[in-house]
Coordinates of C-alpha atoms in Angstrom, one line a residue:
Chain A
M1 CA 10.8 53.5 -89.9
G2 CA 7.6 52.9 -91.7
A3 CA 6.8 55.1 -94.8
R4 CA 3.8 56.6 -92.9
E5 CA 6.0 57.5 -89.6
R6 CA 7.4 60.6 -89.0
S7 CA 10.3 60.8 -86.8
I8 CA 9.7 61.5 -83.1
A9 CA 11.4 64.4 -83.6
A10 CA 8.5 65.5 -85.6
V11 CA 6.7 65.5 -82.0
P12 CA 6.6 68.2 -80.4
I13 CA 8.6 68.8 -76.6
S14 CA 5.5 69.5 -74.9
A15 CA 3.1 67.0 -76.1
L16 CA 6.5 64.5 -75.9
A17 CA 7.1 65.9 -72.1
L18 CA 3.2 65.7 -71.5
L19 CA 3.1 61.7 -72.3
P20 CA 5.4 60.5 -69.6
A21 CA 3.9 62.9 -67.3
A22 CA 0.4 62.2 -67.3
L23 CA 1.3 58.8 -67.4
A24 CA 3.6 59.7 -63.9
A25 CA 0.5 61.2 -62.4
Q26 CA -2.0 58.0 -63.7
L27 CA 0.3 55.8 -61.7
Y28 CA 0.8 58.4 -58.8
W29 CA -3.4 58.5 -58.6
H30 CA -3.7 54.6 -59.3
H31 CA -1.4 54.3 -56.4
R32 CA -3.1 56.5 -53.6
L33 CA -6.1 55.3 -54.0
P34 CA -7.2 52.5 -51.6
P35 CA -6.9 48.7 -52.4
P36 CA -9.4 47.0 -53.3
S37 CA -11.8 45.4 -50.4
A38 CA -13.8 42.5 -50.5
A39 CA -17.5 43.2 -49.0
A40 CA -20.1 40.2 -49.5
T41 CA -22.5 41.1 -51.4
G42 CA -26.4 39.8 -50.1
L43 CA -27.8 37.8 -52.6
A44 CA -30.9 39.7 -53.7
A45 CA -34.5 38.7 -54.6
P46 CA -34.9 37.8 -58.4
P47 CA -36.2 40.2 -60.4
P48 CA -40.0 39.6 -61.2
Q49 CA -40.6 36.9 -63.9
P50 CA -41.9 39.2 -66.6
V51 CA -38.3 41.1 -66.2
L52 CA -36.2 37.9 -66.6
E53 CA -37.8 37.0 -69.7
V54 CA -37.3 40.6 -71.5
A55 CA -33.7 40.0 -70.2
A56 CA -33.7 36.7 -71.6
A57 CA -34.0 38.2 -75.2
G58 CA -35.8 35.8 -76.9
D59 CA -33.7 33.3 -75.5
P60 CA -34.8 32.2 -72.1
T61 CA -32.6 28.6 -72.2
S62 CA -29.1 30.3 -72.3
F63 CA -30.6 32.8 -70.1
A64 CA -31.2 30.4 -67.6
K65 CA -27.9 28.6 -67.8
V66 CA -26.2 32.1 -67.1
L67 CA -28.5 33.0 -64.1
M68 CA -27.7 29.3 -62.9
L69 CA -23.9 29.8 -62.9
R70 CA -24.4 33.3 -61.7
L71 CA -26.5 31.9 -58.4
Q72 CA -24.1 28.5 -58.4
A73 CA -21.0 31.1 -57.8
F74 CA -22.5 33.3 -55.5
D75 CA -20.5 31.8 -52.8
N76 CA -17.2 32.8 -54.2
Q77 CA -17.7 36.4 -54.7
P78 CA -14.3 37.8 -55.7
G79 CA -11.7 38.0 -52.8
I80 CA -14.4 36.6 -50.5
S81 CA -15.6 33.1 -50.0
I82 CA -19.5 32.4 -48.5
P83 CA -20.8 29.3 -46.7
F84 CA -23.7 28.1 -47.9
R85 CA -25.3 28.3 -45.0
A86 CA -24.5 32.4 -45.0
L87 CA -27.2 32.9 -47.8
D88 CA -31.0 33.5 -47.5
Y89 CA -32.0 30.3 -48.5
G90 CA -35.8 32.0 -49.5
R91 CA -34.0 34.2 -51.9
V92 CA -31.5 31.1 -53.0
I93 CA -35.2 29.1 -53.5
A94 CA -36.5 31.9 -55.6
W95 CA -33.8 32.1 -57.4
L96 CA -33.9 28.6 -58.4
S97 CA -37.7 28.8 -59.2
A98 CA -37.3 31.6 -61.4
I99 CA -34.3 29.5 -63.0
L100 CA -36.8 26.7 -63.8
R101 CA -39.7 28.8 -65.0
L102 CA -37.2 29.8 -67.8
D103 CA -35.8 27.1 -68.6
E104 CA -38.9 23.8 -67.6
R105 CA -36.4 21.4 -69.0
A106 CA -33.4 22.3 -67.1
S107 CA -32.3 19.4 -64.2
Y108 CA -29.3 22.0 -63.4
P109 CA -31.6 23.9 -60.4
L110 CA -33.2 21.0 -58.6
L111 CA -29.9 18.7 -59.0
A112 CA -28.1 22.3 -57.2
A113 CA -30.9 22.5 -54.6
A114 CA -30.7 18.9 -54.0
R115 CA -27.0 17.6 -53.7
L116 CA -25.8 21.6 -53.1
Y117 CA -27.8 23.5 -50.9
G118 CA -29.9 20.7 -49.5
E119 CA -26.1 19.0 -48.0
V120 CA -25.5 22.1 -45.8
S121 CA -25.4 21.3 -42.1
D122 CA -28.5 22.9 -40.9
P123 CA -31.6 20.8 -41.0
A124 CA -33.7 23.7 -40.6
R125 CA -32.1 24.8 -44.3
Q126 CA -31.6 21.2 -45.5
R127 CA -35.6 21.4 -45.1
L128 CA -36.6 23.7 -47.1
M129 CA -34.5 22.9 -49.9
L130 CA -36.3 19.2 -50.3
E131 CA -40.1 20.9 -50.0
F132 CA -38.8 23.2 -53.0
V133 CA -37.8 20.0 -54.9
R134 CA -40.8 18.4 -54.0
E135 CA -43.0 21.0 -55.0
E136 CA -41.2 20.9 -58.3
F137 CA -41.2 17.4 -58.6
L138 CA -45.2 17.5 -58.5
K139 CA -45.0 19.8 -61.7
D140 CA -42.9 17.2 -64.0
P141 CA -42.7 13.9 -61.9
N142 CA -41.3 11.6 -64.7
R143 CA -38.7 14.2 -65.7
R144 CA -38.0 15.5 -62.1
W145 CA -38.0 12.0 -59.9
P146 CA -33.8 11.5 -59.5
W147 CA -33.8 14.7 -57.1
M148 CA -37.1 14.0 -55.5
A149 CA -35.4 10.4 -54.9
H150 CA -32.3 12.1 -53.7
A151 CA -34.4 14.3 -51.2
V152 CA -35.7 11.0 -49.6
F153 CA -32.3 9.6 -49.3
V154 CA -30.9 13.1 -47.5
A155 CA -34.6 13.0 -45.7
R156 CA -33.2 9.4 -44.2
H157 CA -29.5 9.2 -43.9
R158 CA -28.8 12.9 -42.8
L159 CA -31.9 14.5 -41.0
H160 CA -33.1 10.7 -39.6
D161 CA -36.8 11.8 -40.1
M162 CA -38.2 9.0 -41.5
P163 CA -42.2 10.2 -42.0
L164 CA -40.5 12.7 -43.8
A165 CA -38.7 10.4 -46.1
L166 CA -42.0 8.4 -46.4
R167 CA -43.6 11.5 -47.1
Y168 CA -41.1 12.0 -50.1
A169 CA -41.5 7.9 -51.0
D170 CA -44.7 8.1 -51.3
A171 CA -44.9 11.0 -53.7
L172 CA -42.7 9.3 -55.9
A173 CA -44.2 6.1 -55.6
A174 CA -48.0 8.1 -56.3
H175 CA -46.6 10.7 -58.8
V176 CA -44.1 8.8 -61.2
T177 CA -45.7 6.8 -64.1
D178 CA -43.2 6.9 -66.8
P179 CA -42.3 2.6 -67.7
G180 CA -39.1 3.6 -68.1
V181 CA -38.1 4.9 -65.0
P182 CA -36.5 2.5 -63.1
P183 CA -38.7 0.3 -60.4
W184 CA -36.5 0.6 -57.6
V185 CA -38.0 4.4 -57.4
T186 CA -41.6 3.6 -56.8
Q187 CA -40.6 0.9 -54.7
M188 CA -38.2 3.2 -52.5
N189 CA -42.2 3.9 -49.8
I190 CA -42.1 0.5 -49.3
F191 CA -38.2 -0.1 -47.7
V192 CA -38.9 3.2 -45.9
R193 CA -41.7 2.0 -44.0
V194 CA -39.6 -1.5 -43.5
D195 CA -37.1 0.7 -41.9
M196 CA -40.1 2.5 -39.8
G197 CA -41.0 -1.0 -38.9
E198 CA -44.1 -0.4 -40.5
T199 CA -43.7 -4.2 -41.3
E200 CA -47.5 -4.7 -42.1
A201 CA -48.8 -1.7 -44.8
A202 CA -45.0 -2.7 -46.1
K203 CA -45.9 -6.3 -47.2
V204 CA -49.5 -5.0 -48.5
L205 CA -47.7 -2.7 -50.8
L206 CA -44.5 -5.3 -51.6
G207 CA -47.5 -8.0 -52.5
G208 CA -50.0 -5.3 -54.6
L209 CA -47.1 -4.7 -56.6
L210 CA -46.4 -8.0 -57.1
E211 CA -49.6 -8.9 -57.8
S212 CA -50.0 -5.7 -60.4
G213 CA -47.5 -7.4 -63.0
R214 CA -45.4 -4.2 -63.6
I215 CA -42.5 -6.6 -61.9
T216 CA -41.8 -8.1 -65.2
D217 CA -37.8 -9.3 -64.5
P218 CA -37.5 -12.6 -63.3
A219 CA -34.3 -11.1 -61.3
E220 CA -36.3 -8.8 -59.4
Q221 CA -39.2 -10.7 -59.0
R222 CA -37.1 -12.8 -57.1
F223 CA -35.7 -10.3 -55.2
L224 CA -39.0 -8.8 -53.7
M225 CA -40.4 -12.4 -53.3
R226 CA -37.9 -12.6 -51.0
R227 CA -38.1 -9.3 -49.1
L228 CA -41.7 -10.0 -48.8
Q229 CA -41.1 -13.4 -47.5
E230 CA -38.7 -12.3 -45.0
L231 CA -41.8 -9.7 -43.8
E232 CA -44.0 -12.7 -43.3
D233 CA -41.2 -14.5 -41.3
S234 CA -40.0 -11.2 -39.3
R235 CA -44.2 -10.8 -38.5
G236 CA -44.6 -14.9 -37.7
K237 CA -41.5 -14.1 -35.2
Chain B
M1 CA -5.3 79.2 -82.5
W2 CA -8.3 79.4 -80.1
R3 CA -10.4 80.4 -82.9
Q4 CA -9.4 77.5 -85.0
T5 CA -10.3 75.1 -82.7
K6 CA -13.3 76.3 -81.9
T7 CA -14.1 76.3 -86.0
I8 CA -13.1 72.3 -85.7
A9 CA -15.2 71.8 -82.9
W10 CA -18.2 73.9 -84.4
F11 CA -18.1 71.3 -87.8
T12 CA -17.6 68.8 -85.7
A13 CA -20.5 69.1 -83.3
L14 CA -22.3 70.2 -86.3
E15 CA -22.0 66.7 -88.5
A16 CA -24.0 65.2 -85.3
S17 CA -26.4 67.0 -85.7
R18 CA -26.8 66.7 -89.5
G19 CA -26.7 63.2 -89.5
R20 CA -29.1 60.2 -87.5
L21 CA -27.6 60.7 -83.8
L22 CA -30.2 62.4 -82.3
R23 CA -32.8 60.1 -84.0
L24 CA -31.1 57.4 -82.3
M25 CA -31.0 59.1 -78.9
A26 CA -34.0 59.9 -79.1
A27 CA -34.1 56.1 -79.9
T28 CA -32.4 54.8 -76.7
L29 CA -34.0 57.2 -74.7
L30 CA -37.5 55.7 -75.6
A31 CA -36.6 52.3 -75.3
A32 CA -34.5 52.9 -72.1
F33 CA -37.8 54.3 -70.4
L34 CA -39.7 51.1 -71.9
L35 CA -37.6 49.0 -70.5
S36 CA -37.8 50.6 -67.0
E37 CA -41.4 51.3 -66.9
I38 CA -41.8 47.4 -68.1
A39 CA -39.6 46.4 -64.5
A40 CA -41.2 48.8 -62.5
A41 CA -44.4 47.7 -63.5
A42 CA -43.8 44.3 -62.9
A43 CA -41.9 45.0 -59.5
V44 CA -43.9 44.2 -56.3
T45 CA -42.1 46.5 -54.4
E46 CA -39.5 49.3 -54.5
S47 CA -40.7 50.2 -58.0
N48 CA -38.7 53.5 -58.5
A49 CA -35.8 51.8 -57.5
I50 CA -36.3 49.2 -60.5
R51 CA -37.4 52.0 -62.6
L52 CA -34.2 53.8 -62.0
A53 CA -31.6 51.0 -61.9
F54 CA -32.8 49.8 -65.5
L55 CA -32.8 53.3 -66.7
A56 CA -29.6 54.6 -65.4
A57 CA -27.6 51.2 -66.3
T58 CA -29.3 51.5 -69.6
L59 CA -28.4 55.1 -70.4
R60 CA -24.7 54.6 -69.4
V61 CA -24.1 51.6 -71.7
A62 CA -26.2 53.5 -74.3
A63 CA -24.4 57.0 -74.1
V64 CA -20.9 54.6 -74.4
F65 CA -21.8 53.0 -77.3
L66 CA -23.4 56.2 -79.3
I67 CA -20.6 58.2 -78.3
A68 CA -18.1 56.0 -79.3
S69 CA -19.9 54.6 -82.5
F70 CA -20.6 57.9 -83.8
I71 CA -16.5 58.8 -83.5
A72 CA -15.0 56.0 -85.2
G73 CA -17.5 56.7 -87.8
S74 CA -17.2 60.2 -88.0
I75 CA -13.2 59.7 -88.5
A76 CA -12.9 56.4 -90.5
R77 CA -15.2 58.7 -92.9
E78 CA -13.3 61.7 -92.8
Q79 CA -10.1 59.6 -93.2
A80 CA -11.8 58.4 -96.0
D81 CA -13.0 61.4 -97.6
K82 CA -9.6 62.8 -97.4
G83 CA -11.0 65.8 -95.0
S84 CA -8.6 65.3 -92.3
E85 CA -5.8 65.3 -95.2
M86 CA -7.4 69.0 -96.6
V87 CA -7.4 70.4 -93.1
L88 CA -4.3 69.5 -92.0
S89 CA -2.5 70.8 -95.3
L90 CA -3.9 74.1 -94.0
P91 CA -1.2 76.5 -91.8
L92 CA -2.8 75.0 -88.7
P93 CA -0.4 73.2 -85.9
R94 CA -2.1 69.4 -85.5
Y95 CA -2.5 70.1 -81.9
V96 CA -5.7 72.8 -82.9
Y97 CA -7.1 69.9 -85.2
Y98 CA -6.9 67.1 -82.4
L99 CA -8.4 69.6 -79.8
G100 CA -11.1 71.0 -82.3
K101 CA -11.9 67.6 -82.9
L102 CA -11.5 66.5 -79.0
A103 CA -13.9 69.9 -78.1
G104 CA -16.5 68.7 -80.7
F105 CA -16.5 65.2 -79.6
A106 CA -17.1 66.4 -76.0
V107 CA -20.0 69.0 -76.8
I108 CA -21.8 65.6 -77.8
A109 CA -21.1 63.9 -75.5
V110 CA -22.6 67.2 -73.2
V111 CA -25.5 66.7 -75.4
I112 CA -26.2 63.0 -74.6
V113 CA -25.5 64.0 -71.0
V114 CA -28.2 66.3 -70.7
L115 CA -30.8 64.5 -72.5
Y116 CA -30.7 61.5 -70.6
A117 CA -29.7 63.1 -67.4
A118 CA -33.3 64.8 -68.1
M119 CA -34.9 61.6 -68.0
V120 CA -33.4 60.6 -65.2
A121 CA -34.2 63.6 -63.0
L122 CA -37.9 62.4 -63.5
H123 CA -37.7 59.9 -60.9
S124 CA -34.4 61.0 -58.8
P125 CA -33.8 64.4 -56.8
F126 CA -32.5 66.5 -58.9
M127 CA -28.5 66.8 -56.7
Q128 CA -28.2 63.5 -57.2
T129 CA -29.0 63.7 -60.9
L130 CA -26.8 66.5 -61.2
L131 CA -23.8 64.3 -59.8
W132 CA -24.8 61.4 -61.6
A133 CA -24.1 63.8 -65.1
S134 CA -21.4 65.2 -64.6
S135 CA -20.1 61.4 -63.5
L136 CA -21.3 59.9 -66.6
L137 CA -20.4 62.9 -68.4
C138 CA -16.6 62.5 -67.0
E139 CA -16.9 58.6 -68.1
L140 CA -17.9 59.8 -71.5
L141 CA -15.6 62.2 -71.9
I142 CA -12.7 59.5 -71.1
I143 CA -14.6 57.4 -74.0
V144 CA -14.5 60.2 -76.5
A145 CA -10.6 60.7 -75.9
L146 CA -9.8 56.9 -76.2
T147 CA -12.2 56.3 -79.6
L148 CA -10.3 59.3 -80.6
L149 CA -6.6 57.5 -80.2
C150 CA -8.0 54.3 -81.4
S151 CA -9.4 55.8 -84.5
F152 CA -6.4 57.7 -85.9
T153 CA -4.3 54.5 -85.0
F154 CA -6.6 51.4 -86.2
A155 CA -9.0 53.3 -88.4
Q156 CA -10.9 50.6 -88.9
V157 CA -14.4 50.9 -87.5
P158 CA -15.0 47.5 -86.2
V159 CA -11.0 47.2 -84.5
V160 CA -11.9 50.9 -83.1
L161 CA -15.1 49.5 -81.4
S162 CA -13.5 46.1 -80.6
A163 CA -10.6 47.8 -78.9
V164 CA -13.0 50.5 -77.2
A165 CA -15.1 47.7 -75.9
A166 CA -12.6 45.7 -74.5
F167 CA -10.8 48.6 -72.5
Y168 CA -14.2 49.8 -71.1
L169 CA -15.4 46.4 -69.8
L170 CA -11.6 45.7 -68.5
S171 CA -11.9 49.0 -66.7
R172 CA -15.3 48.5 -65.2
T173 CA -14.4 45.3 -64.1
M174 CA -10.7 45.4 -63.1
E175 CA -11.3 45.7 -59.3
A176 CA -13.2 42.6 -59.5
I177 CA -10.5 41.0 -61.2
R178 CA -8.2 42.3 -59.0
L179 CA -10.2 40.9 -55.9
M180 CA -10.3 37.6 -57.7
S181 CA -6.8 37.4 -58.0
R182 CA -6.1 37.1 -54.5
G183 CA -9.3 35.3 -53.3
P184 CA -9.4 32.1 -51.4
L185 CA -9.6 30.0 -54.2
V186 CA -6.3 31.0 -55.1
D187 CA -3.2 29.7 -53.7
T188 CA -0.8 32.5 -53.2
T189 CA 2.1 30.6 -52.2
E190 CA 2.2 29.2 -55.8
P191 CA 4.7 31.7 -57.7
S192 CA 2.2 31.7 -60.7
S193 CA -0.3 32.6 -59.0
R194 CA 1.8 35.7 -57.8
L195 CA 3.1 36.3 -61.0
I196 CA -0.7 36.5 -62.7
A197 CA -1.9 39.0 -59.5
G198 CA 1.2 41.4 -60.2
I199 CA 0.3 41.2 -63.8
V200 CA -3.5 42.2 -62.8
D201 CA -1.9 44.8 -60.8
G202 CA 0.1 45.9 -63.4
I203 CA -2.0 46.6 -65.5
A204 CA -4.9 48.3 -63.4
Y205 CA -2.5 50.6 -62.6
V206 CA -2.9 52.3 -66.1
L207 CA -6.3 51.7 -66.9
P208 CA -8.6 54.7 -65.2
D209 CA -10.7 53.6 -62.3
I210 CA -14.1 53.9 -64.2
G211 CA -15.6 51.0 -61.8
S212 CA -16.7 53.8 -59.4
F213 CA -17.9 56.2 -61.7
T214 CA -21.5 57.1 -62.1
P215 CA -22.8 54.6 -59.7
T216 CA -26.6 54.0 -59.7
D217 CA -26.4 53.7 -55.8
W218 CA -26.5 57.4 -56.4
L219 CA -30.2 57.6 -57.8
I220 CA -31.7 55.3 -56.0
Y221 CA -30.1 55.7 -52.2
H222 CA -29.0 59.2 -52.8
S223 CA -25.6 58.4 -51.4
G224 CA -23.6 60.9 -53.6
G225 CA -21.6 63.7 -52.9
I226 CA -19.0 66.2 -54.2
G227 CA -15.8 64.6 -52.3
E228 CA -16.6 61.5 -54.8
L229 CA -16.8 63.3 -58.2
A230 CA -14.0 65.4 -57.3
G231 CA -11.9 62.4 -57.2
I232 CA -14.0 60.8 -60.7
A233 CA -12.8 64.4 -62.0
A234 CA -9.6 64.5 -61.4
Q235 CA -9.0 61.1 -62.4
T236 CA -10.4 62.2 -66.0
V237 CA -8.4 65.1 -66.3
I238 CA -5.6 63.0 -65.7
Y239 CA -6.7 60.1 -68.0
I240 CA -7.6 62.7 -70.6
A241 CA -4.3 64.4 -70.5
L242 CA -2.7 60.6 -70.7
L243 CA -5.2 59.5 -74.0
G244 CA -4.6 63.3 -75.5
A245 CA -0.6 62.9 -75.3
A246 CA -0.7 59.6 -76.9
G247 CA -2.9 60.6 -79.5
L248 CA -0.8 63.7 -80.5
F249 CA 2.6 61.6 -80.4
D250 CA 0.6 59.3 -83.1
L251 CA -0.6 62.6 -85.1
Y252 CA 2.4 63.9 -85.4
R253 CA 4.3 61.0 -86.6
R254 CA 1.7 60.2 -88.8
N255 CA 2.3 60.9 -92.7
F256 CA -0.6 62.1 -94.8

C-alpha cells in the first residue's frame, strides 16, 4: 500500500456496495440491449466544394487523401459488404471529382475510377466511369494520360466498343504533348484503327508519325516501319 | 449535509461564471453558427438540414470539450492551491465534497446545454430540440462524472483530457467496432478472430452506449421520442452511479 493510499476499510460500506451494484446494473443494461445490426448506408452526395474547403482546415491535400480512403472503403461498412455495382455511381463520381478539386495532382481518384469502379461487370456504370476519366484527363493530359490509356484498354477489351476506344485513343494523341510520355501512348489510335479495319486511316497516321521526326529511337522506327509495311501489304491483297 | 453539498456546488458553479467559460461558450456558439451558415449557404438543396447537421455536430463536440477541460483545469488548480485539502479538513464526509463537486459541474453542464439548445431551436421544432438537449445533457453528465473520476485519479490535466477523449471516442464508435470484429472480412473460424471479437464485446459491456445519445436525426428528421430518451436517461443514471462509486472509492482511499 502506498503512502498516499488508505486501506480499503476506509471506504464506507455504502460506497463499496455501490461499486459492484452499479457495475452489475451496467452489465445487465448492456446485456439487454439488442446486438448491433449491420445496415448498409447509402452513399450520400458530397457536400458543396466550399464546405469541403472549410472542412479541410487549410490542408486540402491531406483531407483529400482521407476522403479518398473513406470512399474506397465505403463498400466495406461495419459488418456488411456492399458490391461496387450497388453503389450510386453518380455520387461516386461526384466524390471523386470533389476529391480531385481538393488535390489536383492526386492520381488516386483516377486510378480508382479506371481500375476499381471502372471494372465492374456493368457496361452502363463502366461507361460512366470512363467518361469521368476522359473529362478529368482533358484538364491535365500530360499528367493524367495513364488513366486515359487504361480507359482505352477497358473500352477495347472489356466493353468491346471500338469506336469508344478510338475516341479515347484519339484524345490521347491530340492532347498529350509532353515528350517524356512514352510514344506508344500517342500511337494507340493507330492500332485501334488497325483493329477496326481502318487500315487506310491507320497508314496515314503511321506515315505521318514517322515523317514528323518525333520517333527518334531506331528500334521503334523499325517496328513502326514494319507495321506500315504490313498495312500496305494487307491493302495490296 | 444537503446544505454543505449545495454550498460546494454553488462555489464550483460560481468559479465558472467568474472565469472565462461563459466567453468561451459564446465563442464556440459564434463559431458553430458561422460554420453552419457557410455550409447552408453553399448547399444546393436541404440547406436547413445541412445547417442543423453542422450546428448540432459542432456544438455537441464543443460542449464535451468545454466541460471536460473546465473540470480538469478546476480540479487541478484546486489541488495545486490545496483548496481540496482545506475543504476535506473540515468536519465533512468526503462524499459530500464529491457530490458537491458533481452537482456544481452538472449545473455548468445545464447552462451549456440551455445556451446551445437555444441556438439549435432557431432551426428545429421545439419538442425535438428539447429531446436533443435532454440527451446532450445526459451525455455531458456522464462526461462530468468521468472527468471528475479521472481528475482525482490522474491529477495532471493532459492525462485527464487524453483519458476522457479516448473514452468518449471509444464509446461513440464501439458499435461500429463490434460490427467490424465480426464483419465479412473477418475469418470467424480463426481462434484469434474469435478472441478479438470476445475482447471487443467485453469492452463494450463496461462502456456506456453513448453512440445512441444525441442523434442529429432527431433534429433533421424529427424522429426523436420519449421512449428513446428514457433509455438514454436510464443508461445515464446507471453509468453515473458506476463512475460515482469508482470516484468515491478512489477519494476515500486517498491520503491528502
